[in-house]
């Protein structure tokens, strides 16, 4: 393998505001051989997620930041092409933190095998991967929806939001999606069966919430934060649950993060707002994945991937997440 070249994107500096191509160093290095306990994986697909912007920041978080000069962290799926680890054989397909590069070489910490015969590989980065696990546990455990509840989701046409909304429908809820643009809103109604939509790019969100949620919001699944979070807080029903899954509107702020101004609605309505990190549920991933696969087999759950080709496009493709250009789970085909 030493004649092979490994293209890599390394974190060059901690960005202020949006990450750009200058945030990263691009390099080409020879591919090494696995030492004892290591495997060599040829990366096929990488997951691009809003959380990657947070991983670039210094400071305390739920996971250590990517170090300056380290390969940019990314989850992915790929094929084992050399192994010095008894748990993985050449030809196995694996899911793990592969990094933004052509090849992963190292110990397979947290890696697990996937079967491309059961589902296309990109699906293991969307509904059957961390995205699906996030939607499943954030909605069902933190949101705790009951049949008949009104569930509102921001970023509803995105990777996590679209799956969480479908799970809410499976659980008998009335589901309202907040998304940007007529195409995404039409997709939520016509393809995913949502009960109502609010187009934040073309209408007033507060007015849309009044129209779609006349009795208030029982569960709010928040992926964006900022002004939309504030608007929904003003429409909470009694004993409502607010799931803080993400805040993509705030990740590129150059100033302090904008907190919720309408938080006293939590007091008035005896509601709760709770943060969510998917790795807290790692021990339950397998069981959740089986249930999700069952829903997909019955046609109750759809997964949409937005696949962009070319490792070299990584910095620009990542920014699609923050402009709302992606439609479904954003995946980079290496």
PDB file of N, CA, C and O in Angstrom, residues 151-213:
ATOM      1  N   UNK A 151     -46.277  18.151  17.485  1.00  0.00           N
ATOM      2  CA  UNK A 151     -44.814  18.168  17.486  1.00  0.00           C
ATOM      3  C   UNK A 151     -44.352  19.116  16.389  1.00  0.00           C
ATOM      4  O   UNK A 151     -44.745  18.977  15.230  1.00  0.00           O
ATOM      5  N   UNK A 152     -43.508  20.084  16.750  1.00  0.00           N
ATOM      6  CA  UNK A 152     -42.949  21.036  15.788  1.00  0.00           C
ATOM      7  C   UNK A 152     -41.451  20.793  15.696  1.00  0.00           C
ATOM      8  O   UNK A 152     -40.788  20.614  16.724  1.00  0.00           O
ATOM      9  N   UNK A 153     -40.941  20.784  14.463  1.00  0.00           N
ATOM     10  CA  UNK A 153     -39.504  20.576  14.252  1.00  0.00           C
ATOM     11  C   UNK A 153     -38.945  21.689  13.392  1.00  0.00           C
ATOM     12  O   UNK A 153     -39.517  22.020  12.345  1.00  0.00           O
ATOM     13  N   UNK A 154     -37.826  22.272  13.821  1.00  0.00           N
ATOM     14  CA  UNK A 154     -37.093  23.196  12.948  1.00  0.00           C
ATOM     15  C   UNK A 154     -36.027  22.395  12.200  1.00  0.00           C
ATOM     16  O   UNK A 154     -35.660  21.301  12.611  1.00  0.00           O
ATOM     17  N   UNK A 155     -35.555  22.953  11.090  1.00  0.00           N
ATOM     18  CA  UNK A 155     -34.657  22.172  10.241  1.00  0.00           C
ATOM     19  C   UNK A 155     -35.334  20.892   9.804  1.00  0.00           C
ATOM     20  O   UNK A 155     -34.715  19.838   9.672  1.00  0.00           O
ATOM     21  N   UNK A 156     -36.641  20.978   9.520  1.00  0.00           N
ATOM     22  CA  UNK A 156     -37.463  19.777   9.349  1.00  0.00           C
ATOM     23  C   UNK A 156     -37.144  18.995   8.088  1.00  0.00           C
ATOM     24  O   UNK A 156     -37.436  17.806   8.018  1.00  0.00           O
ATOM     25  N   UNK A 157     -36.573  19.631   7.080  1.00  0.00           N
ATOM     26  CA  UNK A 157     -36.205  18.914   5.857  1.00  0.00           C
ATOM     27  C   UNK A 157     -34.747  18.460   5.895  1.00  0.00           C
ATOM     28  O   UNK A 157     -34.259  17.868   4.935  1.00  0.00           O
ATOM     29  N   UNK A 158     -34.068  18.742   6.991  1.00  0.00           N
ATOM     30  CA  UNK A 158     -32.682  18.336   7.141  1.00  0.00           C
ATOM     31  C   UNK A 158     -32.567  16.885   7.557  1.00  0.00           C
ATOM     32  O   UNK A 158     -33.568  16.165   7.697  1.00  0.00           O
ATOM     33  N   UNK A 159     -31.337  16.456   7.785  1.00  0.00           N
ATOM     34  CA  UNK A 159     -31.069  15.044   8.036  1.00  0.00           C
ATOM     35  C   UNK A 159     -31.804  14.527   9.273  1.00  0.00           C
ATOM     36  O   UNK A 159     -32.547  13.549   9.211  1.00  0.00           O
ATOM     37  N   UNK A 160     -31.614  15.194  10.406  1.00  0.00           N
ATOM     38  CA  UNK A 160     -32.215  14.734  11.655  1.00  0.00           C
ATOM     39  C   UNK A 160     -33.698  15.076  11.708  1.00  0.00           C
ATOM     40  O   UNK A 160     -34.535  14.243  12.069  1.00  0.00           O
ATOM     41  N   UNK A 161     -34.037  16.296  11.329  1.00  0.00           N
ATOM     42  CA  UNK A 161     -35.424  16.754  11.437  1.00  0.00           C
ATOM     43  C   UNK A 161     -36.395  15.918  10.630  1.00  0.00           C
ATOM     44  O   UNK A 161     -37.499  15.590  11.094  1.00  0.00           O
ATOM     45  N   UNK A 162     -35.999  15.543   9.415  1.00  0.00           N
ATOM     46  CA  UNK A 162     -36.915  14.786   8.562  1.00  0.00           C
ATOM     47  C   UNK A 162     -37.193  13.395   9.134  1.00  0.00           C
ATOM     48  O   UNK A 162     -38.319  12.892   9.032  1.00  0.00           O
ATOM     49  N   UNK A 163     -36.189  12.791   9.747  1.00  0.00           N
ATOM     50  CA  UNK A 163     -36.390  11.468  10.348  1.00  0.00           C
ATOM     51  C   UNK A 163     -37.189  11.583  11.645  1.00  0.00           C
ATOM     52  O   UNK A 163     -38.119  10.806  11.894  1.00  0.00           O
ATOM     53  N   UNK A 164     -36.856  12.572  12.483  1.00  0.00           N
ATOM     54  CA  UNK A 164     -37.590  12.747  13.739  1.00  0.00           C
ATOM     55  C   UNK A 164     -39.067  13.024  13.477  1.00  0.00           C
ATOM     56  O   UNK A 164     -39.945  12.522  14.193  1.00  0.00           O
ATOM     57  N   UNK A 165     -39.353  13.816  12.445  1.00  0.00           N
ATOM     58  CA  UNK A 165     -40.751  14.104  12.108  1.00  0.00           C
ATOM     59  C   UNK A 165     -41.507  12.860  11.693  1.00  0.00           C
ATOM     60  O   UNK A 165     -42.670  12.661  12.069  1.00  0.00           O
ATOM     61  N   UNK A 166     -40.858  11.995  10.920  1.00  0.00           N
ATOM     62  CA  UNK A 166     -41.511  10.752  10.510  1.00  0.00           C
ATOM     63  C   UNK A 166     -41.754   9.822  11.698  1.00  0.00           C
ATOM     64  O   UNK A 166     -42.793   9.157  11.779  1.00  0.00           O
ATOM     65  N   UNK A 167     -40.808   9.795  12.634  1.00  0.00           N
ATOM     66  CA  UNK A 167     -41.005   8.971  13.830  1.00  0.00           C
ATOM     67  C   UNK A 167     -42.188   9.510  14.641  1.00  0.00           C
ATOM     68  O   UNK A 167     -43.003   8.742  15.168  1.00  0.00           O
ATOM     69  N   UNK A 168     -42.301  10.836  14.724  1.00  0.00           N
ATOM     70  CA  UNK A 168     -43.439  11.431  15.433  1.00  0.00           C
ATOM     71  C   UNK A 168     -44.761  11.024  14.778  1.00  0.00           C
ATOM     72  O   UNK A 168     -45.759  10.756  15.469  1.00  0.00           O
ATOM     73  N   UNK A 169     -44.787  10.960  13.440  1.00  0.00           N
ATOM     74  CA  UNK A 169     -45.994  10.504  12.739  1.00  0.00           C
ATOM     75  C   UNK A 169     -46.283   9.040  13.075  1.00  0.00           C
ATOM     76  O   UNK A 169     -47.441   8.672  13.326  1.00  0.00           O
ATOM     77  N   UNK A 170     -45.247   8.205  13.101  1.00  0.00           N
ATOM     78  CA  UNK A 170     -45.427   6.789  13.445  1.00  0.00           C
ATOM     79  C   UNK A 170     -46.044   6.656  14.833  1.00  0.00           C
ATOM     80  O   UNK A 170     -46.861   5.760  15.091  1.00  0.00           O
ATOM     81  N   UNK A 171     -45.686   7.582  15.736  1.00  0.00           N
ATOM     82  CA  UNK A 171     -46.177   7.546  17.116  1.00  0.00           C
ATOM     83  C   UNK A 171     -47.540   8.225  17.278  1.00  0.00           C
ATOM     84  O   UNK A 171     -48.024   8.390  18.396  1.00  0.00           O
ATOM     85  N   UNK A 172     -48.164   8.627  16.158  1.00  0.00           N
ATOM     86  CA  UNK A 172     -49.523   9.158  16.218  1.00  0.00           C
ATOM     87  C   UNK A 172     -49.632  10.633  16.542  1.00  0.00           C
ATOM     88  O   UNK A 172     -50.687  11.096  16.996  1.00  0.00           O
ATOM     89  N   UNK A 173     -48.570  11.392  16.296  1.00  0.00           N
ATOM     90  CA  UNK A 173     -48.586  12.822  16.603  1.00  0.00           C
ATOM     91  C   UNK A 173     -49.011  13.640  15.384  1.00  0.00           C
ATOM     92  O   UNK A 173     -48.952  13.189  14.238  1.00  0.00           O
ATOM     93  N   UNK A 174     -49.410  14.875  15.653  1.00  0.00           N
ATOM     94  CA  UNK A 174     -49.640  15.866  14.605  1.00  0.00           C
ATOM     95  C   UNK A 174     -48.314  16.598  14.422  1.00  0.00           C
ATOM     96  O   UNK A 174     -47.771  17.160  15.373  1.00  0.00           O
ATOM     97  N   UNK A 175     -47.773  16.599  13.201  1.00  0.00           N
ATOM     98  CA  UNK A 175     -46.395  17.033  12.984  1.00  0.00           C
ATOM     99  C   UNK A 175     -46.350  18.258  12.073  1.00  0.00           C
ATOM    100  O   UNK A 175     -46.903  18.243  10.963  1.00  0.00           O
ATOM    101  N   UNK A 176     -45.680  19.296  12.565  1.00  0.00           N
ATOM    102  CA  UNK A 176     -45.516  20.557  11.823  1.00  0.00           C
ATOM    103  C   UNK A 176     -44.015  20.788  11.613  1.00  0.00           C
ATOM    104  O   UNK A 176     -43.241  20.796  12.574  1.00  0.00           O
ATOM    105  N   UNK A 177     -43.629  21.002  10.356  1.00  0.00           N
ATOM    106  CA  UNK A 177     -42.232  21.221  10.040  1.00  0.00           C
ATOM    107  C   UNK A 177     -41.942  22.667   9.691  1.00  0.00           C
ATOM    108  O   UNK A 177     -42.730  23.303   8.979  1.00  0.00           O
ATOM    109  N   UNK A 178     -40.830  23.183  10.204  1.00  0.00           N
ATOM    110  CA  UNK A 178     -40.340  24.509   9.815  1.00  0.00           C
ATOM    111  C   UNK A 178     -39.144  24.272   8.901  1.00  0.00           C
ATOM    112  O   UNK A 178     -38.171  23.622   9.280  1.00  0.00           O
ATOM    113  N   UNK A 179     -39.235  24.784   7.660  1.00  0.00           N
ATOM    114  CA  UNK A 179     -38.183  24.564   6.671  1.00  0.00           C
ATOM    115  C   UNK A 179     -38.087  25.787   5.780  1.00  0.00           C
ATOM    116  O   UNK A 179     -38.962  26.657   5.793  1.00  0.00           O
ATOM    117  N   UNK A 180     -37.027  25.856   4.974  1.00  0.00           N
ATOM    118  CA  UNK A 180     -36.779  27.020   4.136  1.00  0.00           C
ATOM    119  C   UNK A 180     -36.997  26.750   2.658  1.00  0.00           C
ATOM    120  O   UNK A 180     -36.238  25.980   2.055  1.00  0.00           O
ATOM    121  N   UNK A 181     -38.027  27.342   2.079  1.00  0.00           N
ATOM    122  CA  UNK A 181     -38.252  27.223   0.644  1.00  0.00           C
ATOM    123  C   UNK A 181     -39.418  26.319   0.297  1.00  0.00           C
ATOM    124  O   UNK A 181     -39.727  25.361   1.017  1.00  0.00           O
ATOM    125  N   UNK A 182     -40.064  26.614  -0.834  1.00  0.00           N
ATOM    126  CA  UNK A 182     -41.260  25.886  -1.252  1.00  0.00           C
ATOM    127  C   UNK A 182     -40.976  24.412  -1.524  1.00  0.00           C
ATOM    128  O   UNK A 182     -41.793  23.542  -1.202  1.00  0.00           O
ATOM    129  N   UNK A 183     -39.821  24.100  -2.116  1.00  0.00           N
ATOM    130  CA  UNK A 183     -39.514  22.708  -2.460  1.00  0.00           C
ATOM    131  C   UNK A 183     -39.411  21.838  -1.216  1.00  0.00           C
ATOM    132  O   UNK A 183     -39.933  20.715  -1.174  1.00  0.00           O
ATOM    133  N   UNK A 184     -38.703  22.338  -0.199  1.00  0.00           N
ATOM    134  CA  UNK A 184     -38.559  21.555   1.033  1.00  0.00           C
ATOM    135  C   UNK A 184     -39.903  21.394   1.734  1.00  0.00           C
ATOM    136  O   UNK A 184     -40.227  20.309   2.240  1.00  0.00           O
ATOM    137  N   UNK A 185     -40.700  22.458   1.751  1.00  0.00           N
ATOM    138  CA  UNK A 185     -42.009  22.375   2.411  1.00  0.00           C
ATOM    139  C   UNK A 185     -42.933  21.399   1.681  1.00  0.00           C
ATOM    140  O   UNK A 185     -43.663  20.629   2.308  1.00  0.00           O
ATOM    141  N   UNK A 186     -42.889  21.419   0.362  1.00  0.00           N
ATOM    142  CA  UNK A 186     -43.694  20.479  -0.434  1.00  0.00           C
ATOM    143  C   UNK A 186     -43.257  19.036  -0.166  1.00  0.00           C
ATOM    144  O   UNK A 186     -44.100  18.131  -0.038  1.00  0.00           O
ATOM    145  N   UNK A 187     -41.967  18.815  -0.061  1.00  0.00           N
ATOM    146  CA  UNK A 187     -41.431  17.482   0.243  1.00  0.00           C
ATOM    147  C   UNK A 187     -41.962  16.971   1.575  1.00  0.00           C
ATOM    148  O   UNK A 187     -42.367  15.807   1.699  1.00  0.00           O
ATOM    149  N   UNK A 188     -41.987  17.831   2.588  1.00  0.00           N
ATOM    150  CA  UNK A 188     -42.448  17.419   3.915  1.00  0.00           C
ATOM    151  C   UNK A 188     -43.908  16.979   3.887  1.00  0.00           C
ATOM    152  O   UNK A 188     -44.285  15.994   4.532  1.00  0.00           O
ATOM    153  N   UNK A 189     -44.741  17.698   3.148  1.00  0.00           N
ATOM    154  CA  UNK A 189     -46.167  17.368   3.072  1.00  0.00           C
ATOM    155  C   UNK A 189     -46.403  16.162   2.155  1.00  0.00           C
ATOM    156  O   UNK A 189     -47.032  15.179   2.545  1.00  0.00           O
ATOM    157  N   UNK A 190     -45.894  16.255   0.924  1.00  0.00           N
ATOM    158  CA  UNK A 190     -46.234  15.257  -0.100  1.00  0.00           C
ATOM    159  C   UNK A 190     -45.501  13.940   0.077  1.00  0.00           C
ATOM    160  O   UNK A 190     -46.065  12.869  -0.175  1.00  0.00           O
ATOM    161  N   UNK A 191     -44.241  13.994   0.482  1.00  0.00           N
ATOM    162  CA  UNK A 191     -43.440  12.772   0.568  1.00  0.00           C
ATOM    163  C   UNK A 191     -43.405  12.164   1.979  1.00  0.00           C
ATOM    164  O   UNK A 191     -43.452  10.948   2.126  1.00  0.00           O
ATOM    165  N   UNK A 192     -43.309  13.028   2.985  1.00  0.00           N
ATOM    166  CA  UNK A 192     -43.145  12.511   4.352  1.00  0.00           C
ATOM    167  C   UNK A 192     -44.436  12.531   5.169  1.00  0.00           C
ATOM    168  O   UNK A 192     -44.463  12.004   6.276  1.00  0.00           O
ATOM    169  N   UNK A 193     -45.479  13.145   4.641  1.00  0.00           N
ATOM    170  CA  UNK A 193     -46.773  13.093   5.317  1.00  0.00           C
ATOM    171  C   UNK A 193     -46.922  13.997   6.515  1.00  0.00           C
ATOM    172  O   UNK A 193     -47.776  13.762   7.379  1.00  0.00           O
ATOM    173  N   UNK A 194     -46.119  15.074   6.589  1.00  0.00           N
ATOM    174  CA  UNK A 194     -46.301  16.037   7.680  1.00  0.00           C
ATOM    175  C   UNK A 194     -47.696  16.662   7.569  1.00  0.00           C
ATOM    176  O   UNK A 194     -48.281  16.748   6.486  1.00  0.00           O
ATOM    177  N   UNK A 195     -48.215  17.131   8.705  1.00  0.00           N
ATOM    178  CA  UNK A 195     -49.566  17.706   8.735  1.00  0.00           C
ATOM    179  C   UNK A 195     -49.594  19.183   8.382  1.00  0.00           C
ATOM    180  O   UNK A 195     -50.644  19.712   8.002  1.00  0.00           O
ATOM    181  N   UNK A 196     -48.465  19.852   8.517  1.00  0.00           N
ATOM    182  CA  UNK A 196     -48.407  21.276   8.195  1.00  0.00           C
ATOM    183  C   UNK A 196     -46.959  21.721   8.100  1.00  0.00           C
ATOM    184  O   UNK A 196     -46.051  21.036   8.595  1.00  0.00           O
ATOM    185  N   UNK A 197     -46.747  22.848   7.446  1.00  0.00           N
ATOM    186  CA  UNK A 197     -45.387  23.379   7.287  1.00  0.00           C
ATOM    187  C   UNK A 197     -45.393  24.888   7.475  1.00  0.00           C
ATOM    188  O   UNK A 197     -46.416  25.555   7.267  1.00  0.00           O
ATOM    189  N   UNK A 198     -44.233  25.410   7.857  1.00  0.00           N
ATOM    190  CA  UNK A 198     -43.996  26.846   7.965  1.00  0.00           C
ATOM    191  C   UNK A 198     -42.713  27.131   7.199  1.00  0.00           C
ATOM    192  O   UNK A 198     -41.667  26.555   7.504  1.00  0.00           O
ATOM    193  N   UNK A 199     -42.812  27.978   6.179  1.00  0.00           N
ATOM    194  CA  UNK A 199     -41.664  28.317   5.341  1.00  0.00           C
ATOM    195  C   UNK A 199     -41.003  29.565   5.928  1.00  0.00           C
ATOM    196  O   UNK A 199     -41.440  30.685   5.675  1.00  0.00           O
ATOM    197  N   UNK A 200     -39.936  29.368   6.700  1.00  0.00           N
ATOM    198  CA  UNK A 200     -39.337  30.499   7.409  1.00  0.00           C
ATOM    199  C   UNK A 200     -38.708  31.516   6.467  1.00  0.00           C
ATOM    200  O   UNK A 200     -38.491  32.671   6.851  1.00  0.00           O
ATOM    201  N   UNK A 201     -38.428  31.111   5.229  1.00  0.00           N
ATOM    202  CA  UNK A 201     -37.830  32.050   4.276  1.00  0.00           C
ATOM    203  C   UNK A 201     -38.865  32.961   3.622  1.00  0.00           C
ATOM    204  O   UNK A 201     -38.517  34.016   3.094  1.00  0.00           O
ATOM    205  N   UNK A 202     -40.126  32.537   3.662  1.00  0.00           N
ATOM    206  CA  UNK A 202     -41.152  33.271   2.918  1.00  0.00           C
ATOM    207  C   UNK A 202     -42.373  33.660   3.737  1.00  0.00           C
ATOM    208  O   UNK A 202     -43.352  34.152   3.171  1.00  0.00           O
ATOM    209  N   UNK A 203     -42.338  33.409   5.044  1.00  0.00           N
ATOM    210  CA  UNK A 203     -43.463  33.838   5.883  1.00  0.00           C
ATOM    211  C   UNK A 203     -42.972  34.084   7.303  1.00  0.00           C
ATOM    212  O   UNK A 203     -41.894  33.654   7.699  1.00  0.00           O
ATOM    213  N   UNK A 204     -43.794  34.781   8.057  1.00  0.00           N
ATOM    214  CA  UNK A 204     -43.486  35.067   9.448  1.00  0.00           C
ATOM    215  C   UNK A 204     -43.693  33.806  10.277  1.00  0.00           C
ATOM    216  O   UNK A 204     -44.778  33.207  10.249  1.00  0.00           O
ATOM    217  N   UNK A 205     -42.657  33.377  10.989  1.00  0.00           N
ATOM    218  CA  UNK A 205     -42.729  32.113  11.724  1.00  0.00           C
ATOM    219  C   UNK A 205     -43.778  32.185  12.832  1.00  0.00           C
ATOM    220  O   UNK A 205     -44.543  31.228  13.034  1.00  0.00           O
ATOM    221  N   UNK A 206     -43.850  33.300  13.540  1.00  0.00           N
ATOM    222  CA  UNK A 206     -44.837  33.422  14.622  1.00  0.00           C
ATOM    223  C   UNK A 206     -46.257  33.293  14.083  1.00  0.00           C
ATOM    224  O   UNK A 206     -47.103  32.604  14.682  1.00  0.00           O
ATOM    225  N   UNK A 207     -46.518  33.919  12.947  1.00  0.00           N
ATOM    226  CA  UNK A 207     -47.850  33.820  12.335  1.00  0.00           C
ATOM    227  C   UNK A 207     -48.125  32.397  11.877  1.00  0.00           C
ATOM    228  O   UNK A 207     -49.246  31.881  12.027  1.00  0.00           O
ATOM    229  N   UNK A 208     -47.088  31.742  11.327  1.00  0.00           N
ATOM    230  CA  UNK A 208     -47.248  30.360  10.894  1.00  0.00           C
ATOM    231  C   UNK A 208     -47.542  29.428  12.059  1.00  0.00           C
ATOM    232  O   UNK A 208     -48.363  28.506  11.953  1.00  0.00           O
ATOM    233  N   UNK A 209     -46.892  29.656  13.179  1.00  0.00           N
ATOM    234  CA  UNK A 209     -47.140  28.837  14.366  1.00  0.00           C
ATOM    235  C   UNK A 209     -48.557  29.034  14.892  1.00  0.00           C
ATOM    236  O   UNK A 209     -49.212  28.071  15.319  1.00  0.00           O
ATOM    237  N   UNK A 210     -49.037  30.255  14.841  1.00  0.00           N
ATOM    238  CA  UNK A 210     -50.404  30.524  15.288  1.00  0.00           C
ATOM    239  C   UNK A 210     -51.407  29.792  14.399  1.00  0.00           C
ATOM    240  O   UNK A 210     -52.405  29.236  14.882  1.00  0.00           O
ATOM    241  N   UNK A 211     -51.113  29.776  13.097  1.00  0.00           N
ATOM    242  CA  UNK A 211     -52.004  29.102  12.142  1.00  0.00           C
ATOM    243  C   UNK A 211     -51.965  27.583  12.313  1.00  0.00           C
ATOM    244  O   UNK A 211     -53.005  26.915  12.338  1.00  0.00           O
ATOM    245  N   UNK A 212     -50.760  27.018  12.416  1.00  0.00           N
ATOM    246  CA  UNK A 212     -50.602  25.562  12.414  1.00  0.00           C
ATOM    247  C   UNK A 212     -50.754  24.924  13.798  1.00  0.00           C
ATOM    248  O   UNK A 212     -51.019  23.727  13.891  1.00  0.00           O
ATOM    249  N   UNK A 213     -50.576  25.715  14.858  1.00  0.00           N
ATOM    250  CA  UNK A 213     -50.614  25.164  16.219  1.00  0.00           C
ATOM    251  C   UNK A 213     -51.574  25.970  17.089  1.00  0.00           C
ATOM    252  O   UNK A 213     -51.158  26.606  18.071  1.00  0.00           O
TER     253      UNK A 213
END
